[in-house]
PDB file of C-alpha atoms in Angstrom:
ATOM      1  CA  MET F   1       2.355  10.561  -3.459  1.00  0.00           C
ATOM      2  CA  SER F   2       5.707  10.609  -5.309  1.00  0.00           C
ATOM      3  CA  ASN F   3       7.526  10.420  -1.965  1.00  0.00           C
ATOM      4  CA  TYR F   4       5.341   7.504  -0.906  1.00  0.00           C
ATOM      5  CA  HIS F   5       5.570   5.498  -4.136  1.00  0.00           C
ATOM      6  CA  THR F   6       6.160   6.230  -7.819  1.00  0.00           C
ATOM      7  CA  PRO F   7       3.575   4.326  -9.891  1.00  0.00           C
ATOM      8  CA  VAL F   8       5.169   1.826 -12.272  1.00  0.00           C
ATOM      9  CA  LEU F   9       4.227   1.657 -15.985  1.00  0.00           C
ATOM     10  CA  LEU F  10       1.525   4.243 -15.287  1.00  0.00           C
ATOM     11  CA  HIS F  11       0.556   5.178 -18.845  1.00  0.00           C
ATOM     12  CA  ALA F  12       0.729   1.596 -20.123  1.00  0.00           C
ATOM     13  CA  CYS F  13      -1.618   0.533 -17.312  1.00  0.00           C
ATOM     14  CA  ILE F  14      -4.163   3.262 -18.026  1.00  0.00           C
ATOM     15  CA  ASP F  15      -4.039   2.749 -21.794  1.00  0.00           C
ATOM     16  CA  ASN F  16      -4.594  -0.989 -21.408  1.00  0.00           C
ATOM     17  CA  LEU F  17      -7.492  -0.599 -18.982  1.00  0.00           C
ATOM     18  CA  ASN F  18      -9.347   0.909 -21.968  1.00  0.00           C
ATOM     19  CA  ILE F  19     -11.398   3.026 -19.557  1.00  0.00           C
ATOM     20  CA  ASN F  20     -15.110   3.573 -20.087  1.00  0.00           C
ATOM     21  CA  PRO F  21     -15.789   6.990 -18.459  1.00  0.00           C
ATOM     22  CA  ASN F  22     -18.993   5.638 -16.898  1.00  0.00           C
ATOM     23  CA  GLY F  23     -17.535   2.300 -15.857  1.00  0.00           C
ATOM     24  CA  VAL F  24     -16.641   0.698 -12.529  1.00  0.00           C
ATOM     25  CA  TYR F  25     -12.955  -0.002 -11.858  1.00  0.00           C
ATOM     26  CA  VAL F  26     -10.846  -1.590  -9.136  1.00  0.00           C
ATOM     27  CA  ASP F  27      -7.304  -0.772  -8.012  1.00  0.00           C
ATOM     28  CA  LEU F  28      -6.208  -3.851  -6.057  1.00  0.00           C
ATOM     29  CA  THR F  29      -3.115  -2.185  -4.585  1.00  0.00           C
ATOM     30  CA  PHE F  30      -3.773   1.470  -3.747  1.00  0.00           C
ATOM     31  CA  GLY F  31      -0.420   2.357  -2.110  1.00  0.00           C
ATOM     32  CA  GLY F  32       0.377   5.989  -2.807  1.00  0.00           C
ATOM     33  CA  GLY F  33      -2.663   6.361  -5.061  1.00  0.00           C
ATOM     34  CA  GLY F  34      -0.759   7.082  -8.281  1.00  0.00           C
ATOM     35  CA  HIS F  35      -2.620   4.606 -10.476  1.00  0.00           C
ATOM     36  CA  SER F  36      -5.949   5.453  -8.801  1.00  0.00           C
ATOM     37  CA  LYS F  37      -5.574   9.182  -9.469  1.00  0.00           C
ATOM     38  CA  GLU F  38      -4.913   8.506 -13.128  1.00  0.00           C
ATOM     39  CA  ILE F  39      -7.951   6.218 -13.394  1.00  0.00           C
ATOM     40  CA  LEU F  40     -10.128   8.907 -11.774  1.00  0.00           C
ATOM     41  CA  SER F  41      -8.866  11.507 -14.246  1.00  0.00           C
ATOM     42  CA  ASN F  42     -10.243   9.297 -17.035  1.00  0.00           C
ATOM     43  CA  LEU F  43     -13.626   8.678 -15.400  1.00  0.00           C
ATOM     44  CA  GLY F  44     -16.751  10.761 -15.919  1.00  0.00           C
ATOM     45  CA  ALA F  45     -19.208  11.950 -13.278  1.00  0.00           C
ATOM     46  CA  THR F  46     -20.943   8.579 -12.994  1.00  0.00           C
ATOM     47  CA  GLY F  47     -17.793   6.427 -13.082  1.00  0.00           C
ATOM     48  CA  LYS F  48     -16.655   4.615  -9.936  1.00  0.00           C
ATOM     49  CA  LEU F  49     -13.320   3.452  -8.551  1.00  0.00           C
ATOM     50  CA  PHE F  50     -12.831   1.092  -5.610  1.00  0.00           C
ATOM     51  CA  ALA F  51      -9.334   0.575  -4.223  1.00  0.00           C
ATOM     52  CA  PHE F  52      -7.966  -1.977  -1.746  1.00  0.00           C
ATOM     53  CA  ASP F  53      -5.057  -1.638   0.685  1.00  0.00           C
ATOM     54  CA  GLN F  54      -4.583  -3.343   4.044  1.00  0.00           C
ATOM     55  CA  ASP F  55      -1.635  -1.124   5.032  1.00  0.00           C
ATOM     56  CA  ALA F  56      -2.630   1.628   7.478  1.00  0.00           C
ATOM     57  CA  ASP F  57       0.105   3.895   6.080  1.00  0.00           C
ATOM     58  CA  ALA F  58      -1.374   3.646   2.574  1.00  0.00           C
ATOM     59  CA  GLN F  59      -4.837   4.404   3.915  1.00  0.00           C
ATOM     60  CA  GLN F  60      -3.601   7.884   4.870  1.00  0.00           C
ATOM     61  CA  ASN F  61      -3.361   8.628   1.112  1.00  0.00           C
ATOM     62  CA  ALA F  62      -7.117   8.194   0.494  1.00  0.00           C
ATOM     63  CA  ILE F  63      -8.415  10.444  -2.302  1.00  0.00           C
ATOM     64  CA  ASP F  64     -11.198  12.921  -1.566  1.00  0.00           C
ATOM     65  CA  ASP F  65     -13.492  12.227  -4.516  1.00  0.00           C
ATOM     66  CA  GLN F  66     -17.122  11.100  -4.417  1.00  0.00           C
ATOM     67  CA  ARG F  67     -16.430   8.603  -7.213  1.00  0.00           C
ATOM     68  CA  PHE F  68     -13.737   6.892  -5.114  1.00  0.00           C
ATOM     69  CA  LYS F  69     -13.824   4.501  -2.155  1.00  0.00           C
ATOM     70  CA  LEU F  70     -10.814   2.985  -0.388  1.00  0.00           C
ATOM     71  CA  LEU F  71     -11.510  -0.387   1.208  1.00  0.00           C
ATOM     72  CA  PRO F  72      -8.959  -1.112   3.985  1.00  0.00           C
ATOM     73  CA  TYR F  73      -8.692  -4.850   3.355  1.00  0.00           C
ATOM     74  CA  ASN F  74      -6.510  -7.442   1.676  1.00  0.00           C
ATOM     75  CA  PHE F  75      -7.482  -7.909  -1.977  1.00  0.00           C
ATOM     76  CA  ARG F  76      -8.143 -11.599  -1.296  1.00  0.00           C
ATOM     77  CA  TYR F  77     -11.560 -10.385  -0.026  1.00  0.00           C
ATOM     78  CA  LEU F  78     -12.221  -8.519  -3.272  1.00  0.00           C
ATOM     79  CA  LYS F  79     -15.579 -10.030  -4.166  1.00  0.00           C
ATOM     80  CA  ASN F  80     -17.086  -9.802  -0.670  1.00  0.00           C
ATOM     81  CA  TYR F  81     -16.325  -6.135  -0.106  1.00  0.00           C
ATOM     82  CA  LEU F  82     -17.395  -5.102  -3.596  1.00  0.00           C
ATOM     83  CA  ARG F  83     -20.679  -6.929  -3.067  1.00  0.00           C
ATOM     84  CA  LEU F  84     -21.163  -5.112   0.255  1.00  0.00           C
ATOM     85  CA  ASN F  85     -20.877  -1.900  -1.782  1.00  0.00           C
ATOM     86  CA  GLY F  86     -23.477  -3.059  -4.286  1.00  0.00           C
ATOM     87  CA  ILE F  87     -20.976  -4.022  -6.993  1.00  0.00           C
ATOM     88  CA  ILE F  88     -21.397  -7.373  -8.755  1.00  0.00           C
ATOM     89  CA  LYS F  89     -19.546  -6.716 -12.034  1.00  0.00           C
ATOM     90  CA  VAL F  90     -16.734  -4.330 -13.005  1.00  0.00           C
ATOM     91  CA  ASP F  91     -15.222  -2.991 -16.233  1.00  0.00           C
ATOM     92  CA  GLY F  92     -11.575  -3.270 -15.295  1.00  0.00           C
ATOM     93  CA  ILE F  93      -9.168  -4.420 -12.581  1.00  0.00           C
ATOM     94  CA  LEU F  94      -5.633  -3.122 -12.058  1.00  0.00           C
ATOM     95  CA  GLY F  95      -3.040  -4.598  -9.709  1.00  0.00           C
ATOM     96  CA  ASP F  96       0.551  -3.488  -9.060  1.00  0.00           C
ATOM     97  CA  LEU F  97       1.888  -6.353  -6.953  1.00  0.00           C
ATOM     98  CA  GLY F  98       5.120  -4.685  -5.839  1.00  0.00           C
ATOM     99  CA  VAL F  99       5.986  -3.577  -2.326  1.00  0.00           C
ATOM    100  CA  SER F 100       5.688   0.215  -2.198  1.00  0.00           C
ATOM    101  CA  SER F 101       8.746   2.462  -1.960  1.00  0.00           C
ATOM    102  CA  HIS F 102       7.356   3.721   1.343  1.00  0.00           C
ATOM    103  CA  GLN F 103       7.347   0.219   2.827  1.00  0.00           C
ATOM    104  CA  PHE F 104      10.960  -0.333   1.733  1.00  0.00           C
ATOM    105  CA  ASN F 105      12.069   3.101   2.929  1.00  0.00           C
ATOM    106  CA  GLU F 106      10.340   2.962   6.311  1.00  0.00           C
ATOM    107  CA  ALA F 107      13.133   1.282   8.303  1.00  0.00           C
ATOM    108  CA  SER F 108      10.898   0.124  11.152  1.00  0.00           C
ATOM    109  CA  ARG F 109       8.827  -2.081   8.821  1.00  0.00           C
ATOM    110  CA  GLY F 110      11.756  -4.471   8.292  1.00  0.00           C
ATOM    111  CA  PHE F 111      11.207  -4.956   4.536  1.00  0.00           C
ATOM    112  CA  SER F 112      14.594  -3.674   3.405  1.00  0.00           C
ATOM    113  CA  ILE F 113      18.083  -5.141   3.680  1.00  0.00           C
ATOM    114  CA  ARG F 114      19.427  -1.559   3.855  1.00  0.00           C
ATOM    115  CA  PHE F 115      18.348  -0.838   7.439  1.00  0.00           C
ATOM    116  CA  ASP F 116      18.806  -2.484  10.783  1.00  0.00           C
ATOM    117  CA  SER F 117      15.376  -2.964  12.281  1.00  0.00           C
ATOM    118  CA  GLU F 118      13.148  -5.534  13.910  1.00  0.00           C
ATOM    119  CA  LEU F 119      12.279  -8.440  11.611  1.00  0.00           C
ATOM    120  CA  ASP F 120       8.654  -7.520  10.959  1.00  0.00           C
ATOM    121  CA  MET F 121       7.582  -7.372   7.261  1.00  0.00           C
ATOM    122  CA  ARG F 122       3.836  -7.240   7.938  1.00  0.00           C
ATOM    123  CA  MET F 123       1.803  -5.304   5.389  1.00  0.00           C
ATOM    124  CA  ASN F 124      -1.117  -5.377   7.802  1.00  0.00           C
ATOM    125  CA  GLN F 125       0.195  -4.343  11.202  1.00  0.00           C
ATOM    126  CA  ASN F 126      -2.738  -6.098  12.879  1.00  0.00           C
ATOM    127  CA  ASP F 127      -1.580  -9.516  11.687  1.00  0.00           C
ATOM    128  CA  LEU F 128       0.196 -11.643  14.291  1.00  0.00           C
ATOM    129  CA  LEU F 129       2.814 -13.439  12.186  1.00  0.00           C
ATOM    130  CA  THR F 130       6.107 -11.581  11.706  1.00  0.00           C
ATOM    131  CA  ALA F 131       9.392 -12.483  10.003  1.00  0.00           C
ATOM    132  CA  LYS F 132      10.943 -12.725  13.483  1.00  0.00           C
ATOM    133  CA  GLU F 133       8.457 -15.422  14.488  1.00  0.00           C
ATOM    134  CA  ILE F 134       9.148 -17.391  11.315  1.00  0.00           C
ATOM    135  CA  ILE F 135      12.912 -17.236  11.759  1.00  0.00           C
ATOM    136  CA  ASN F 136      12.735 -18.292  15.417  1.00  0.00           C
ATOM    137  CA  THR F 137       9.894 -20.843  15.455  1.00  0.00           C
ATOM    138  CA  TYR F 138       9.597 -22.642  12.085  1.00  0.00           C
ATOM    139  CA  ASP F 139      11.288 -26.055  12.162  1.00  0.00           C
ATOM    140  CA  GLU F 140      14.225 -26.857   9.910  1.00  0.00           C
ATOM    141  CA  LYS F 141      12.188 -28.635   7.223  1.00  0.00           C
ATOM    142  CA  ARG F 142       9.589 -25.877   7.008  1.00  0.00           C
ATOM    143  CA  LEU F 143      12.213 -23.120   6.827  1.00  0.00           C
ATOM    144  CA  THR F 144      14.131 -24.947   4.088  1.00  0.00           C
ATOM    145  CA  GLN F 145      10.967 -25.400   2.016  1.00  0.00           C
ATOM    146  CA  LEU F 146      10.125 -21.735   2.512  1.00  0.00           C
ATOM    147  CA  PHE F 147      13.502 -20.507   1.218  1.00  0.00           C
ATOM    148  CA  LYS F 148      13.454 -22.973  -1.695  1.00  0.00           C
ATOM    149  CA  LEU F 149       9.900 -22.217  -2.791  1.00  0.00           C
ATOM    150  CA  TYR F 150       9.536 -18.494  -2.129  1.00  0.00           C
ATOM    151  CA  GLY F 151      13.160 -17.390  -2.459  1.00  0.00           C
ATOM    152  CA  GLU F 152      14.290 -19.924  -5.090  1.00  0.00           C
ATOM    153  CA  ILE F 153      17.510 -20.175  -3.075  1.00  0.00           C
ATOM    154  CA  ASP F 154      19.903 -22.967  -4.134  1.00  0.00           C
ATOM    155  CA  ASN F 155      21.649 -23.439  -0.784  1.00  0.00           C
ATOM    156  CA  ALA F 156      18.432 -23.238   1.267  1.00  0.00           C
ATOM    157  CA  PHE F 157      19.424 -26.215   3.447  1.00  0.00           C
ATOM    158  CA  LYS F 158      22.738 -24.651   4.485  1.00  0.00           C
ATOM    159  CA  LEU F 159      21.017 -21.292   5.054  1.00  0.00           C
ATOM    160  CA  THR F 160      18.453 -22.923   7.343  1.00  0.00           C
ATOM    161  CA  GLN F 161      21.102 -24.849   9.281  1.00  0.00           C
ATOM    162  CA  LEU F 162      22.901 -21.602  10.115  1.00  0.00           C
ATOM    163  CA  ILE F 163      19.667 -20.009  11.343  1.00  0.00           C
ATOM    164  CA  VAL F 164      18.649 -23.020  13.463  1.00  0.00           C
ATOM    165  CA  LYS F 165      22.105 -23.272  15.033  1.00  0.00           C
ATOM    166  CA  ALA F 166      22.248 -19.531  15.846  1.00  0.00           C
ATOM    167  CA  ARG F 167      18.732 -19.269  17.282  1.00  0.00           C
ATOM    168  CA  ALA F 168      19.433 -22.170  19.676  1.00  0.00           C
ATOM    169  CA  LEU F 169      21.881 -19.840  21.424  1.00  0.00           C
ATOM    170  CA  LYS F 170      19.967 -16.546  21.081  1.00  0.00           C
ATOM    171  CA  ARG F 171      16.776 -15.373  19.362  1.00  0.00           C
ATOM    172  CA  ILE F 172      17.354 -13.601  16.041  1.00  0.00           C
ATOM    173  CA  GLU F 173      15.506 -10.294  16.421  1.00  0.00           C
ATOM    174  CA  THR F 174      16.741  -7.844  13.775  1.00  0.00           C
ATOM    175  CA  THR F 175      17.610  -7.660  10.084  1.00  0.00           C
ATOM    176  CA  ASN F 176      21.303  -7.125  10.832  1.00  0.00           C
ATOM    177  CA  GLU F 177      21.376 -10.085  13.216  1.00  0.00           C
ATOM    178  CA  LEU F 178      19.907 -12.289  10.486  1.00  0.00           C
ATOM    179  CA  LYS F 179      22.395 -10.999   7.901  1.00  0.00           C
ATOM    180  CA  GLU F 180      25.277 -11.706  10.319  1.00  0.00           C
ATOM    181  CA  VAL F 181      24.024 -15.233  11.045  1.00  0.00           C
ATOM    182  CA  ILE F 182      23.834 -16.193   7.341  1.00  0.00           C
ATOM    183  CA  LYS F 183      26.971 -14.326   6.245  1.00  0.00           C
ATOM    184  CA  SER F 184      28.996 -17.486   5.606  1.00  0.00           C
ATOM    185  CA  CYS F 185      26.508 -18.779   3.007  1.00  0.00           C
ATOM    186  CA  THR F 186      25.923 -15.412   1.337  1.00  0.00           C
ATOM    187  CA  PRO F 187      27.852 -15.213  -1.992  1.00  0.00           C
ATOM    188  CA  LYS F 188      30.582 -12.580  -1.754  1.00  0.00           C
ATOM    189  CA  PHE F 189      29.879 -10.611  -4.922  1.00  0.00           C
ATOM    190  CA  GLU F 190      26.136 -11.284  -5.092  1.00  0.00           C
ATOM    191  CA  ASP F 191      25.260 -10.506  -1.497  1.00  0.00           C
ATOM    192  CA  HIS F 192      22.574  -7.924  -2.352  1.00  0.00           C
ATOM    193  CA  LYS F 193      20.779 -10.283  -4.753  1.00  0.00           C
ATOM    194  CA  TYR F 194      20.974 -13.212  -2.338  1.00  0.00           C
ATOM    195  CA  LEU F 195      19.729 -11.253   0.668  1.00  0.00           C
ATOM    196  CA  ALA F 196      16.893  -9.831  -1.426  1.00  0.00           C
ATOM    197  CA  LYS F 197      15.772 -13.435  -2.110  1.00  0.00           C
ATOM    198  CA  VAL F 198      15.945 -14.308   1.603  1.00  0.00           C
ATOM    199  CA  PHE F 199      13.888 -11.241   2.540  1.00  0.00           C
ATOM    200  CA  GLN F 200      11.441 -11.899  -0.317  1.00  0.00           C
ATOM    201  CA  ALA F 201      10.815 -15.443   0.932  1.00  0.00           C
ATOM    202  CA  LEU F 202      10.110 -14.209   4.448  1.00  0.00           C
ATOM    203  CA  ARG F 203       7.854 -11.389   3.234  1.00  0.00           C
ATOM    204  CA  LEU F 204       5.815 -13.715   1.022  1.00  0.00           C
ATOM    205  CA  GLU F 205       5.271 -16.068   3.955  1.00  0.00           C
ATOM    206  CA  VAL F 206       4.451 -13.347   6.492  1.00  0.00           C
ATOM    207  CA  ASN F 207       1.790 -11.840   4.253  1.00  0.00           C
ATOM    208  CA  GLN F 208       0.654 -15.060   2.544  1.00  0.00           C
ATOM    209  CA  GLU F 209       1.051 -13.110  -0.688  1.00  0.00           C
ATOM    210  CA  LEU F 210       0.839 -15.938  -3.204  1.00  0.00           C
ATOM    211  CA  ASN F 211      -2.211 -17.497  -1.549  1.00  0.00           C
ATOM    212  CA  ALA F 212      -3.900 -14.086  -1.489  1.00  0.00           C
ATOM    213  CA  LEU F 213      -3.017 -13.498  -5.160  1.00  0.00           C
ATOM    214  CA  GLU F 214      -4.431 -16.897  -6.196  1.00  0.00           C
ATOM    215  CA  GLU F 215      -7.698 -16.144  -4.394  1.00  0.00           C
ATOM    216  CA  CYS F 216      -7.865 -12.654  -5.868  1.00  0.00           C
ATOM    217  CA  LEU F 217      -7.164 -13.684  -9.471  1.00  0.00           C
ATOM    218  CA  SER F 218      -9.822 -16.409  -9.285  1.00  0.00           C
ATOM    219  CA  GLN F 219     -12.373 -13.801  -8.195  1.00  0.00           C
ATOM    220  CA  CYS F 220     -11.344 -11.370 -10.950  1.00  0.00           C
ATOM    221  CA  SER F 221     -12.543 -13.835 -13.579  1.00  0.00           C
ATOM    222  CA  ASP F 222     -16.056 -13.803 -12.083  1.00  0.00           C
ATOM    223  CA  LEU F 223     -16.153 -10.059 -11.474  1.00  0.00           C
ATOM    224  CA  LEU F 224     -15.158  -8.783 -14.905  1.00  0.00           C
ATOM    225  CA  LYS F 225     -17.828  -7.994 -17.471  1.00  0.00           C
ATOM    226  CA  PRO F 226     -17.395  -9.303 -21.038  1.00  0.00           C
ATOM    227  CA  ASN F 227     -14.591  -7.247 -22.668  1.00  0.00           C
ATOM    228  CA  GLY F 228     -13.504  -6.047 -19.207  1.00  0.00           C
ATOM    229  CA  ARG F 229      -9.758  -5.734 -18.752  1.00  0.00           C
ATOM    230  CA  LEU F 230      -7.393  -7.387 -16.264  1.00  0.00           C
ATOM    231  CA  VAL F 231      -4.137  -5.411 -15.962  1.00  0.00           C
ATOM    232  CA  ILE F 232      -1.501  -6.844 -13.585  1.00  0.00           C
ATOM    233  CA  ILE F 233       2.115  -5.860 -12.862  1.00  0.00           C
ATOM    234  CA  SER F 234       4.220  -8.597 -11.257  1.00  0.00           C
ATOM    235  CA  TYR F 235       7.807  -8.426 -10.013  1.00  0.00           C
ATOM    236  CA  HIS F 236       9.038 -11.997  -9.659  1.00  0.00           C
ATOM    237  CA  SER F 237       8.535 -15.335 -11.385  1.00  0.00           C
ATOM    238  CA  LEU F 238       6.207 -16.793  -8.733  1.00  0.00           C
ATOM    239  CA  GLU F 239       3.659 -13.994  -9.159  1.00  0.00           C
ATOM    240  CA  ASP F 240       4.106 -13.846 -12.921  1.00  0.00           C
ATOM    241  CA  ARG F 241       3.420 -17.573 -13.262  1.00  0.00           C
ATOM    242  CA  LEU F 242       0.047 -17.213 -11.525  1.00  0.00           C
ATOM    243  CA  VAL F 243      -0.879 -14.247 -13.736  1.00  0.00           C
ATOM    244  CA  LYS F 244       0.156 -16.110 -16.908  1.00  0.00           C
ATOM    245  CA  ASN F 245      -1.834 -19.167 -15.831  1.00  0.00           C
ATOM    246  CA  ILE F 246      -5.045 -17.256 -15.130  1.00  0.00           C
ATOM    247  CA  ILE F 247      -4.834 -15.506 -18.511  1.00  0.00           C
ATOM    248  CA  LYS F 248      -4.060 -18.711 -20.420  1.00  0.00           C
ATOM    249  CA  THR F 249      -6.442 -21.156 -18.731  1.00  0.00           C
ATOM    250  CA  GLY F 250      -8.779 -19.110 -16.524  1.00  0.00           C
ATOM    251  CA  ASN F 251      -7.334 -20.673 -13.364  1.00  0.00           C
ATOM    252  CA  THR F 252      -4.113 -20.237 -11.378  1.00  0.00           C
ATOM    253  CA  SER F 253      -3.054 -23.895 -11.693  1.00  0.00           C
ATOM    254  CA  GLY F 254      -2.577 -23.480 -15.455  1.00  0.00           C
ATOM    255  CA  VAL F 255      -4.567 -26.652 -16.287  1.00  0.00           C
ATOM    256  CA  GLU F 256      -6.937 -26.176 -19.219  1.00  0.00           C
ATOM    257  CA  GLU F 257     -10.560 -27.024 -18.434  1.00  0.00           C
ATOM    258  CA  LYS F 258     -12.738 -28.544 -21.159  1.00  0.00           C
ATOM    259  CA  ASP F 259     -16.454 -28.243 -21.734  1.00  0.00           C
ATOM    260  CA  ILE F 260     -18.068 -31.482 -20.524  1.00  0.00           C
ATOM    261  CA  ILE F 261     -20.470 -31.760 -23.485  1.00  0.00           C
ATOM    262  CA  TYR F 262     -18.428 -30.479 -26.446  1.00  0.00           C
ATOM    263  CA  GLY F 263     -14.891 -31.193 -25.223  1.00  0.00           C
ATOM    264  CA  THR F 264     -13.707 -27.730 -26.234  1.00  0.00           C
ATOM    265  CA  VAL F 265     -11.316 -25.763 -24.041  1.00  0.00           C
ATOM    266  CA  LYS F 266     -13.097 -23.145 -21.945  1.00  0.00           C
ATOM    267  CA  LYS F 267     -11.813 -19.707 -22.852  1.00  0.00           C
ATOM    268  CA  VAL F 268     -12.034 -17.110 -20.083  1.00  0.00           C
ATOM    269  CA  TYR F 269      -9.639 -14.415 -21.376  1.00  0.00           C
ATOM    270  CA  ARG F 270      -8.147 -13.100 -24.583  1.00  0.00           C
ATOM    271  CA  ASN F 271      -4.435 -12.593 -23.990  1.00  0.00           C
ATOM    272  CA  LEU F 272      -3.522  -9.071 -25.150  1.00  0.00           C
ATOM    273  CA  THR F 273       0.173  -9.355 -24.209  1.00  0.00           C
ATOM    274  CA  THR F 274       1.867 -12.455 -25.626  1.00  0.00           C
ATOM    275  CA  LYS F 275       5.052 -10.913 -24.279  1.00  0.00           C
ATOM    276  CA  PRO F 276       4.824  -8.754 -21.147  1.00  0.00           C
ATOM    277  CA  ILE F 277       5.104  -4.968 -21.376  1.00  0.00           C
ATOM    278  CA  LEU F 278       8.357  -3.875 -19.723  1.00  0.00           C
ATOM    279  CA  PRO F 279       9.415  -0.465 -18.387  1.00  0.00           C
ATOM    280  CA  SER F 280      11.638   1.655 -20.608  1.00  0.00           C
ATOM    281  CA  ASP F 281      15.285   2.339 -19.757  1.00  0.00           C
ATOM    282  CA  GLU F 282      14.233   5.906 -19.019  1.00  0.00           C
ATOM    283  CA  GLU F 283      11.619   4.813 -16.460  1.00  0.00           C
ATOM    284  CA  ILE F 284      14.106   2.462 -14.776  1.00  0.00           C
ATOM    285  CA  LYS F 285      16.597   5.348 -14.467  1.00  0.00           C
ATOM    286  CA  ILE F 286      13.966   7.461 -12.713  1.00  0.00           C
ATOM    287  CA  ASN F 287      12.538   4.603 -10.648  1.00  0.00           C
ATOM    288  CA  THR F 288      14.940   1.666 -10.145  1.00  0.00           C
ATOM    289  CA  ARG F 289      12.203  -0.422  -8.502  1.00  0.00           C
ATOM    290  CA  ALA F 290      10.532  -0.684 -11.917  1.00  0.00           C
ATOM    291  CA  ARG F 291      13.391  -2.764 -13.338  1.00  0.00           C
ATOM    292  CA  SER F 292      11.819  -6.182 -12.659  1.00  0.00           C
ATOM    293  CA  ALA F 293       8.230  -5.168 -13.488  1.00  0.00           C
ATOM    294  CA  LYS F 294       6.212  -7.178 -16.033  1.00  0.00           C
ATOM    295  CA  LEU F 295       2.804  -5.967 -17.155  1.00  0.00           C
ATOM    296  CA  ARG F 296       0.313  -8.489 -18.539  1.00  0.00           C
ATOM    297  CA  VAL F 297      -3.109  -7.624 -19.923  1.00  0.00           C
ATOM    298  CA  ALA F 298      -6.139  -9.780 -20.683  1.00  0.00           C
ATOM    299  CA  GLU F 299      -9.693  -9.130 -21.843  1.00  0.00           C
ATOM    300  CA  LYS F 300     -12.616 -11.119 -20.492  1.00  0.00           C
ATOM    301  CA  VAL F 301     -14.319 -13.177 -23.202  1.00  0.00           C
TER     302      VAL F 301
END
């Protein structure tokens, strides 16, 4: 498991789930199973844990425990697959929204700027859309919007122009080919940060990550029992905004809904983290991927 992925903010997550030994819990992002194993160690004989992961590699880490079930699907289908397993309400939901170390380290997956590989970036290898298809088929306007919205890239128009011009001569197939094509608009001393934003934008689009997260968070509100806990780790501002919105207003748009009769604001969650919980310097030294993690916790009213 440690080779596959080191769980981020492990003890803070478990503490804030406030686990009832006989409760029902959900791990939205199973990965290497680090968070799931810790949840199971806090559950009694009648407790239950359901985990989701659409990545076939992660599914190889399934835990042999009668209290545990791994559902090989995207967490956007959370409610449906829990219902199929007889679960209507749960006591706690945990989600670590980061890409696993394994996905970054497996060169062939195309997630990392460190390796030369095919531009893939699919978390579910059965999906048809790849980063290569986006780079070579999206029109100029759509590509520019993608890099602006998902990468928050300032020179998105120039970046897109370079891609469109290069692909007219030859398809862009690999990560190194893409890096070479956009070299002239990549800042000299911030190349790693810039390329990470480009790759993030492509990955978010390939996997429809923000749409899936919106759908998932909306379902969490219905699934949690009163006093049930929502514990979510996000890694960039786009994810974090959705998590903050759902905690504050009960919806991902962040618009407060009022009771039609009394005019009072509907309260869905109690916010237990006014400021997010961040990893310690010590954890970041051990696991550099934890450096941008933000943990937010809410309790269902």
